CSV table of C-alpha atoms and ligand atoms in Angstrom, one decimal:
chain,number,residue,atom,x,y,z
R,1,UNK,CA,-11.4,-4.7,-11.8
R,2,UNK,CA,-11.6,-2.2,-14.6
R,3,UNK,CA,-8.6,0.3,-14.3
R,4,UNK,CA,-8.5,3.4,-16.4
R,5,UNK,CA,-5.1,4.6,-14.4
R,6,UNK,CA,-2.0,3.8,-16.7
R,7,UNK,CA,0.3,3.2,-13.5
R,8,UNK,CA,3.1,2.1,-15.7
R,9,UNK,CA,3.6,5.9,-17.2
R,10,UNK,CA,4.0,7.1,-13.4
R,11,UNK,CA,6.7,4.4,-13.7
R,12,UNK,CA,8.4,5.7,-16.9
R,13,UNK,CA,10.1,8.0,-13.9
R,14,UNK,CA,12.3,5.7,-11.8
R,15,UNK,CA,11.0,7.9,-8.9
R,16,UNK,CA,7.2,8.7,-9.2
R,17,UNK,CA,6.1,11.6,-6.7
R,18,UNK,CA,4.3,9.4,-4.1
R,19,UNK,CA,7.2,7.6,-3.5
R,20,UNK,CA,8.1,8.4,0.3
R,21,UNK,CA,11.7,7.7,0.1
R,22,UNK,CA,12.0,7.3,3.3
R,23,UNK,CA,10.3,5.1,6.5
R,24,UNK,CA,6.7,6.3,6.9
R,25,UNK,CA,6.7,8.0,10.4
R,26,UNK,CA,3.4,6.3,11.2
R,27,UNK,CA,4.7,3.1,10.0
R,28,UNK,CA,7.2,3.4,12.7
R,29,UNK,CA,5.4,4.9,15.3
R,30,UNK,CA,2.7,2.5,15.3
R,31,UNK,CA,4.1,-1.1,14.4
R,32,UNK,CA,4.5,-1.7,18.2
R,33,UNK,CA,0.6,-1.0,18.5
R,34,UNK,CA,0.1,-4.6,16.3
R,35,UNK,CA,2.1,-7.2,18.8
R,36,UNK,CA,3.9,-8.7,16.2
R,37,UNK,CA,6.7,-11.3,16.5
R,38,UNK,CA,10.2,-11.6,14.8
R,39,UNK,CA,9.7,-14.0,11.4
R,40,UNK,CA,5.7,-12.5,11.5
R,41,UNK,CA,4.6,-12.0,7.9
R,42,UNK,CA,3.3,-8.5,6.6
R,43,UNK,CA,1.2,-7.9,3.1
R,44,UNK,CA,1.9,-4.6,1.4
R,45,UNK,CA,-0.6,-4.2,-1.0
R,46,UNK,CA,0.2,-2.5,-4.1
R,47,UNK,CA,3.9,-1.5,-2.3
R,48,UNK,CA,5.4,0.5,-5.2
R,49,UNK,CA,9.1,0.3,-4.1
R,50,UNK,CA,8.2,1.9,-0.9
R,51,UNK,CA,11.4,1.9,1.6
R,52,UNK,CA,9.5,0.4,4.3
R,53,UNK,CA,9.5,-2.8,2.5
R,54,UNK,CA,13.1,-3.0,3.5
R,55,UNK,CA,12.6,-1.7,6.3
R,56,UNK,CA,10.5,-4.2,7.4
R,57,UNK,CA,12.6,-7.0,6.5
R,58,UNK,CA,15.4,-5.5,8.7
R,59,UNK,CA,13.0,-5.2,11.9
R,60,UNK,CA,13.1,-9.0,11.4
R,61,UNK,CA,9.8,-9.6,9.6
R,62,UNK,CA,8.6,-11.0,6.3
R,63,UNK,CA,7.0,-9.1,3.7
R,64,UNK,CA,4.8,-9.7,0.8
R,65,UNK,CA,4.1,-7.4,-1.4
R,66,UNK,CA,1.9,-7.1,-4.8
R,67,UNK,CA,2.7,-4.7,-6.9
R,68,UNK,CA,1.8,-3.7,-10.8
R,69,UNK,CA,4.8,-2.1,-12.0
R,70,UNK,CA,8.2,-4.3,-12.8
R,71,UNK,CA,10.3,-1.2,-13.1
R,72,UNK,CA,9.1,-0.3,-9.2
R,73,UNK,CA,10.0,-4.3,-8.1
R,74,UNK,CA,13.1,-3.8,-9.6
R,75,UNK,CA,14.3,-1.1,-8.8
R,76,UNK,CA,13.5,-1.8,-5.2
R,77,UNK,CA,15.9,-4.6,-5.1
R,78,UNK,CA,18.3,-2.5,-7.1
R,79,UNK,CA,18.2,0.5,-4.8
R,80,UNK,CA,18.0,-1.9,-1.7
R,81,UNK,CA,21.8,-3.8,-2.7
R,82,UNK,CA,19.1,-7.0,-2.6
R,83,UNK,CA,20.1,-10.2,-4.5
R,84,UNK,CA,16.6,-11.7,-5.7
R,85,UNK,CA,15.5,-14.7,-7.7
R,86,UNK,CA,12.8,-14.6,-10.1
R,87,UNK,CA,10.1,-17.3,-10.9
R,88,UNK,CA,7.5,-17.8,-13.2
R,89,UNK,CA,3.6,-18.2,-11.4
R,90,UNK,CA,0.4,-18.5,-13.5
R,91,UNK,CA,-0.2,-14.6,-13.2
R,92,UNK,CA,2.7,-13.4,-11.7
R,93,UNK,CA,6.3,-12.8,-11.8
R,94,UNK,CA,7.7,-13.3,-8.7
R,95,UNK,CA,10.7,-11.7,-6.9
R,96,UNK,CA,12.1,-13.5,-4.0
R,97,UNK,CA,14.6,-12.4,-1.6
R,98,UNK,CA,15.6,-13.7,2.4
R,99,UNK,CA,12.4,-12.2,4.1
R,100,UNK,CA,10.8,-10.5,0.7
R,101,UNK,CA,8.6,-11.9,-1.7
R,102,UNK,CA,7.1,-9.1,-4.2
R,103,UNK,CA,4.3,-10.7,-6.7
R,104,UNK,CA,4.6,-8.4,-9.6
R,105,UNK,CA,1.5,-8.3,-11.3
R,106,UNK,CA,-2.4,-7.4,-10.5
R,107,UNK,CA,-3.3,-7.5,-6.8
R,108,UNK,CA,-6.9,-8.7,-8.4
R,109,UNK,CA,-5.0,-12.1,-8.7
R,110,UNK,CA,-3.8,-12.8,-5.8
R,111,UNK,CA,-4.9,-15.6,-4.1
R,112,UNK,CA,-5.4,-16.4,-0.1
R,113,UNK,CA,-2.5,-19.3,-0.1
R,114,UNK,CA,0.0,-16.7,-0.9
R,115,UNK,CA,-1.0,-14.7,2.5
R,116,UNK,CA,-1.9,-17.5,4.9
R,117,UNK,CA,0.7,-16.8,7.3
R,118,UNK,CA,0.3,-12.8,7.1
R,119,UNK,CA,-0.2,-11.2,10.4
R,120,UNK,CA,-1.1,-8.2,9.4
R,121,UNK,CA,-1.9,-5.9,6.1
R,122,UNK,CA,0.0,-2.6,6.0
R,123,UNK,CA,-1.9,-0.4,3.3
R,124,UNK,CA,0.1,2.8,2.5
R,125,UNK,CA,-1.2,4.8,-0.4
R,126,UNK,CA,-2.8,1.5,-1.5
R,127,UNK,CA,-6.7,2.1,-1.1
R,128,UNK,CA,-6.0,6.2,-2.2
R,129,UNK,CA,-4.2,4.8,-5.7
R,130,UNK,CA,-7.8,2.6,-6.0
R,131,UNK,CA,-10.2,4.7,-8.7
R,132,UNK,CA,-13.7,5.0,-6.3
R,133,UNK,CA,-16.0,2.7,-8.3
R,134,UNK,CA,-12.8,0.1,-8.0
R,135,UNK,CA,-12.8,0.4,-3.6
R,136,UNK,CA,-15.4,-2.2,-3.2
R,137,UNK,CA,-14.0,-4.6,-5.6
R,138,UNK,CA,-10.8,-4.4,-4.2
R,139,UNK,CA,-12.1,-4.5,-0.1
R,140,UNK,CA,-14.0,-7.5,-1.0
R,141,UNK,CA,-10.9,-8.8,-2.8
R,142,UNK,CA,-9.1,-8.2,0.6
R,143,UNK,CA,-10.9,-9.5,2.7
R,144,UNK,CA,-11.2,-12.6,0.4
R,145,UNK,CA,-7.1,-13.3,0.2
R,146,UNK,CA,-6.1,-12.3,3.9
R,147,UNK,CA,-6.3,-14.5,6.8
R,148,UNK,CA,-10.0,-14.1,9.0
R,149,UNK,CA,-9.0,-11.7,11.8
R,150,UNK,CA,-5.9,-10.5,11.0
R,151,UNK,CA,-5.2,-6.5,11.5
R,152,UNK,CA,-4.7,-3.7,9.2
R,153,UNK,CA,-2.4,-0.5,9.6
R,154,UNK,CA,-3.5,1.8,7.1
R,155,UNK,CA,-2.5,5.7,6.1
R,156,UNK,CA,-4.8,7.6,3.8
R,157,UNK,CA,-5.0,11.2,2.9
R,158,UNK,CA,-7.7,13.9,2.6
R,159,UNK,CA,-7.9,16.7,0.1
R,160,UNK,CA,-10.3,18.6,-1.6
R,161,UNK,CA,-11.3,17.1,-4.6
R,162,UNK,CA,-13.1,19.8,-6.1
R,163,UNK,CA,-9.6,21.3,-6.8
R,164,UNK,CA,-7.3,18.3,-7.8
R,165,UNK,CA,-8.7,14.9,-9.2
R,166,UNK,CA,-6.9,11.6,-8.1
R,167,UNK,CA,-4.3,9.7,-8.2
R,168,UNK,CA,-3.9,9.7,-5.5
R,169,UNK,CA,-8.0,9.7,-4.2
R,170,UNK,CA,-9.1,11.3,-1.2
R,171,UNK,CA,-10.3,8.6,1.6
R,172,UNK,CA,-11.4,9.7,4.5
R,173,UNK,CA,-10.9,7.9,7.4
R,174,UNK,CA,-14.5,8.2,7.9
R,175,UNK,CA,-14.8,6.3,4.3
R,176,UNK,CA,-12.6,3.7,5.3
R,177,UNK,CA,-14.4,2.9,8.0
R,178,UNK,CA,-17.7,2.6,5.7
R,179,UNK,CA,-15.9,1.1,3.4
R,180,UNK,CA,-14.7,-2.1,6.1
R,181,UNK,CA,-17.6,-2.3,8.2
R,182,UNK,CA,-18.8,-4.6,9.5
R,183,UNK,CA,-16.2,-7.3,9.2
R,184,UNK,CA,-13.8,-4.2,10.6
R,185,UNK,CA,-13.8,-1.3,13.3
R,186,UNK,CA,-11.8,1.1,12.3
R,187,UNK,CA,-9.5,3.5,14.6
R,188,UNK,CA,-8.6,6.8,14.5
R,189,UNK,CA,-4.6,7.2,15.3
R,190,UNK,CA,-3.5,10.0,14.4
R,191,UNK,CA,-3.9,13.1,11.1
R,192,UNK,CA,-1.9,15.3,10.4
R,193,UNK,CA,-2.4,18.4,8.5
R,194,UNK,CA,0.6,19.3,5.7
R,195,UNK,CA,0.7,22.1,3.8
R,196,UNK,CA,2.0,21.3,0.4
R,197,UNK,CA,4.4,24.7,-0.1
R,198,UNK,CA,7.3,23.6,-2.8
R,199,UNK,CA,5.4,20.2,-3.6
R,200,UNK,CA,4.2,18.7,-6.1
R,201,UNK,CA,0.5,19.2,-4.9
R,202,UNK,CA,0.8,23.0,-5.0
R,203,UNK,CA,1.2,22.4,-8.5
R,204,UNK,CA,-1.7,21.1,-8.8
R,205,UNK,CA,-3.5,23.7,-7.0
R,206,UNK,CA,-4.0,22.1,-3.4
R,207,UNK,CA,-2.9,24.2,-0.5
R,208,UNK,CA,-2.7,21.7,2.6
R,209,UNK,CA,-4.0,17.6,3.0
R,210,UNK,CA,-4.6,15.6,5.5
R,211,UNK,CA,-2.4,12.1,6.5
R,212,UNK,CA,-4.3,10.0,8.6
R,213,UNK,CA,-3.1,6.6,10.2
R,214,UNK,CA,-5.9,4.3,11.3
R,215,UNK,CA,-6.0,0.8,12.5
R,216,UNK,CA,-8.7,-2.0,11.6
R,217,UNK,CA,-9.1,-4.7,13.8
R,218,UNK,CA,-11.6,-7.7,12.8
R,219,UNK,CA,-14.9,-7.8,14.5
L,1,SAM,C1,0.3,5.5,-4.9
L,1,SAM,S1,1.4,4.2,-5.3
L,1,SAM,C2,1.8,3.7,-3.6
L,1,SAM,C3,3.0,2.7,-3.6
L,1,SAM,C4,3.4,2.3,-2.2
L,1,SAM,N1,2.3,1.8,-1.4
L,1,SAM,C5,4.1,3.4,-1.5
L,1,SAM,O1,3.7,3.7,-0.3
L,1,SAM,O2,5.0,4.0,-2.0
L,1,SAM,C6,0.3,2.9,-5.9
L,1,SAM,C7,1.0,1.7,-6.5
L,1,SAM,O3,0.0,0.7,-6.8
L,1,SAM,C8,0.4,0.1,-8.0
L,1,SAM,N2,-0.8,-0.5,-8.5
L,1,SAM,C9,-1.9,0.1,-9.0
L,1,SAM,N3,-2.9,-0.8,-9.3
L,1,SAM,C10,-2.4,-2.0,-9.0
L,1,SAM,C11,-2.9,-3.3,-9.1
L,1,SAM,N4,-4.2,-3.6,-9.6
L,1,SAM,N5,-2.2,-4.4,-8.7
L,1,SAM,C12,-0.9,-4.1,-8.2
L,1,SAM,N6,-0.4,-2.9,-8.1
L,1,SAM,C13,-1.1,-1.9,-8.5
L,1,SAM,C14,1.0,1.2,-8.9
L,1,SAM,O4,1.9,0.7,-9.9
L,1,SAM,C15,1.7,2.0,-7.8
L,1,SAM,O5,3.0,1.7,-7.7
């Protein structure tokens, strides 16, 4: 996968601005929806140092994440009070904790043995932070690495792209569904419509987006 993104100068800043800081509400509201057990195993592709990582682990589960960026794997475990140890593997470093295992390096190398227990793939501003002649290189990627059948919980946002180029990409969820069909259905659960007053998106000249959740289930 080509990438013409330089994601490590949006990691020169410990903090980059799509960091939530905080549990994603749709993350939270819709977990339940997915049936999963305690010691279940979720993948967060390309998971930045996103909170719910750790949160997550405290619910019980496991999680694997990919992500580019060794300043954002480390300073997830810093910022979490998480002891880690760190291993060498053919493309990756890799950062293990009790219930966390973070691959830091290119999703594109991931491989299906390090997800065959995964019960489900939560993509947060993963498939957004994907440059659009990259999103069937890294579905097909997807669906080559994750277990047959298993769910996804995704969130995506919606903007006008005419006024503000990506990172992060508008997806819509009708694009997502495109994008997975036909080995997925995809399913609306909820948008929500933010205006962007005081952020960093006004800035860049965008008055409101949208935040959908959706979920995929296998056909
Ligand atoms: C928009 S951020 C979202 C991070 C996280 N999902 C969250 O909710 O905070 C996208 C992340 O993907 C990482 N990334 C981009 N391309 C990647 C790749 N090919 N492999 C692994 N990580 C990648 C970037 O470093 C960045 O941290």
């Amino acid at each position: 996968m080509k990438q013409t993104i330089d994601w490590r100068s949006h990691w020169t800043r410990k903090t980059p601005g799509f960091h939530e800081g905080q549990v994603n509400a749709y993350l939270e509201k819709f977990l339940p929806l997915f049936d999963l057990a305690p010691g279940d195993t979720i993948f967060m592709p390309l998971c930045g140092k996103a909170v719910d990582i750790l949160w997550l682990s405290q619910q019980g589960y496991r999680v694997i994440g990919v992500e580019l960026s060794e300043v954002a794997v480390l300073s997830f475990f810093e910022e979490s009070s998480i002891e880690f140890v760190k291993v060498q593997q053919e493309n990756f470093s890799v950062y293990k904790a009790k219930n966390i295992t973070l691959y830091q390096g290119d999703f594109m190398h991931i491989q299906a043995q390090h997800l065959a227990d995964c019960k489900l793939v939560y993509d947060r501003a993963s498939i957004v932070a994907i440059e659009p002649f990259n999103r069937q290189s890294y579905k097909h990627k997807m669906l080559q690495i994750i277990p047959a059948a298993i769910p996804m919980l995704m969130v995506t946002l919606e903007y006008d792209q005419d006024i503000m180029q990506g990172p992060p990409f508008s997806v819509p969820a009708s694009e997502i569904s495109a994008l997975y069909h036909p080995q997925y259905s995809a399913h609306f659960l909820q948008s929500n419509e933010q205006s962007t007053e005081g952020s960093r998106w006004r800035e860049r000249g965008l008055q409101s987006l949208i935040e959908s959740a959706l979920r995929l289930n296998a056909k």
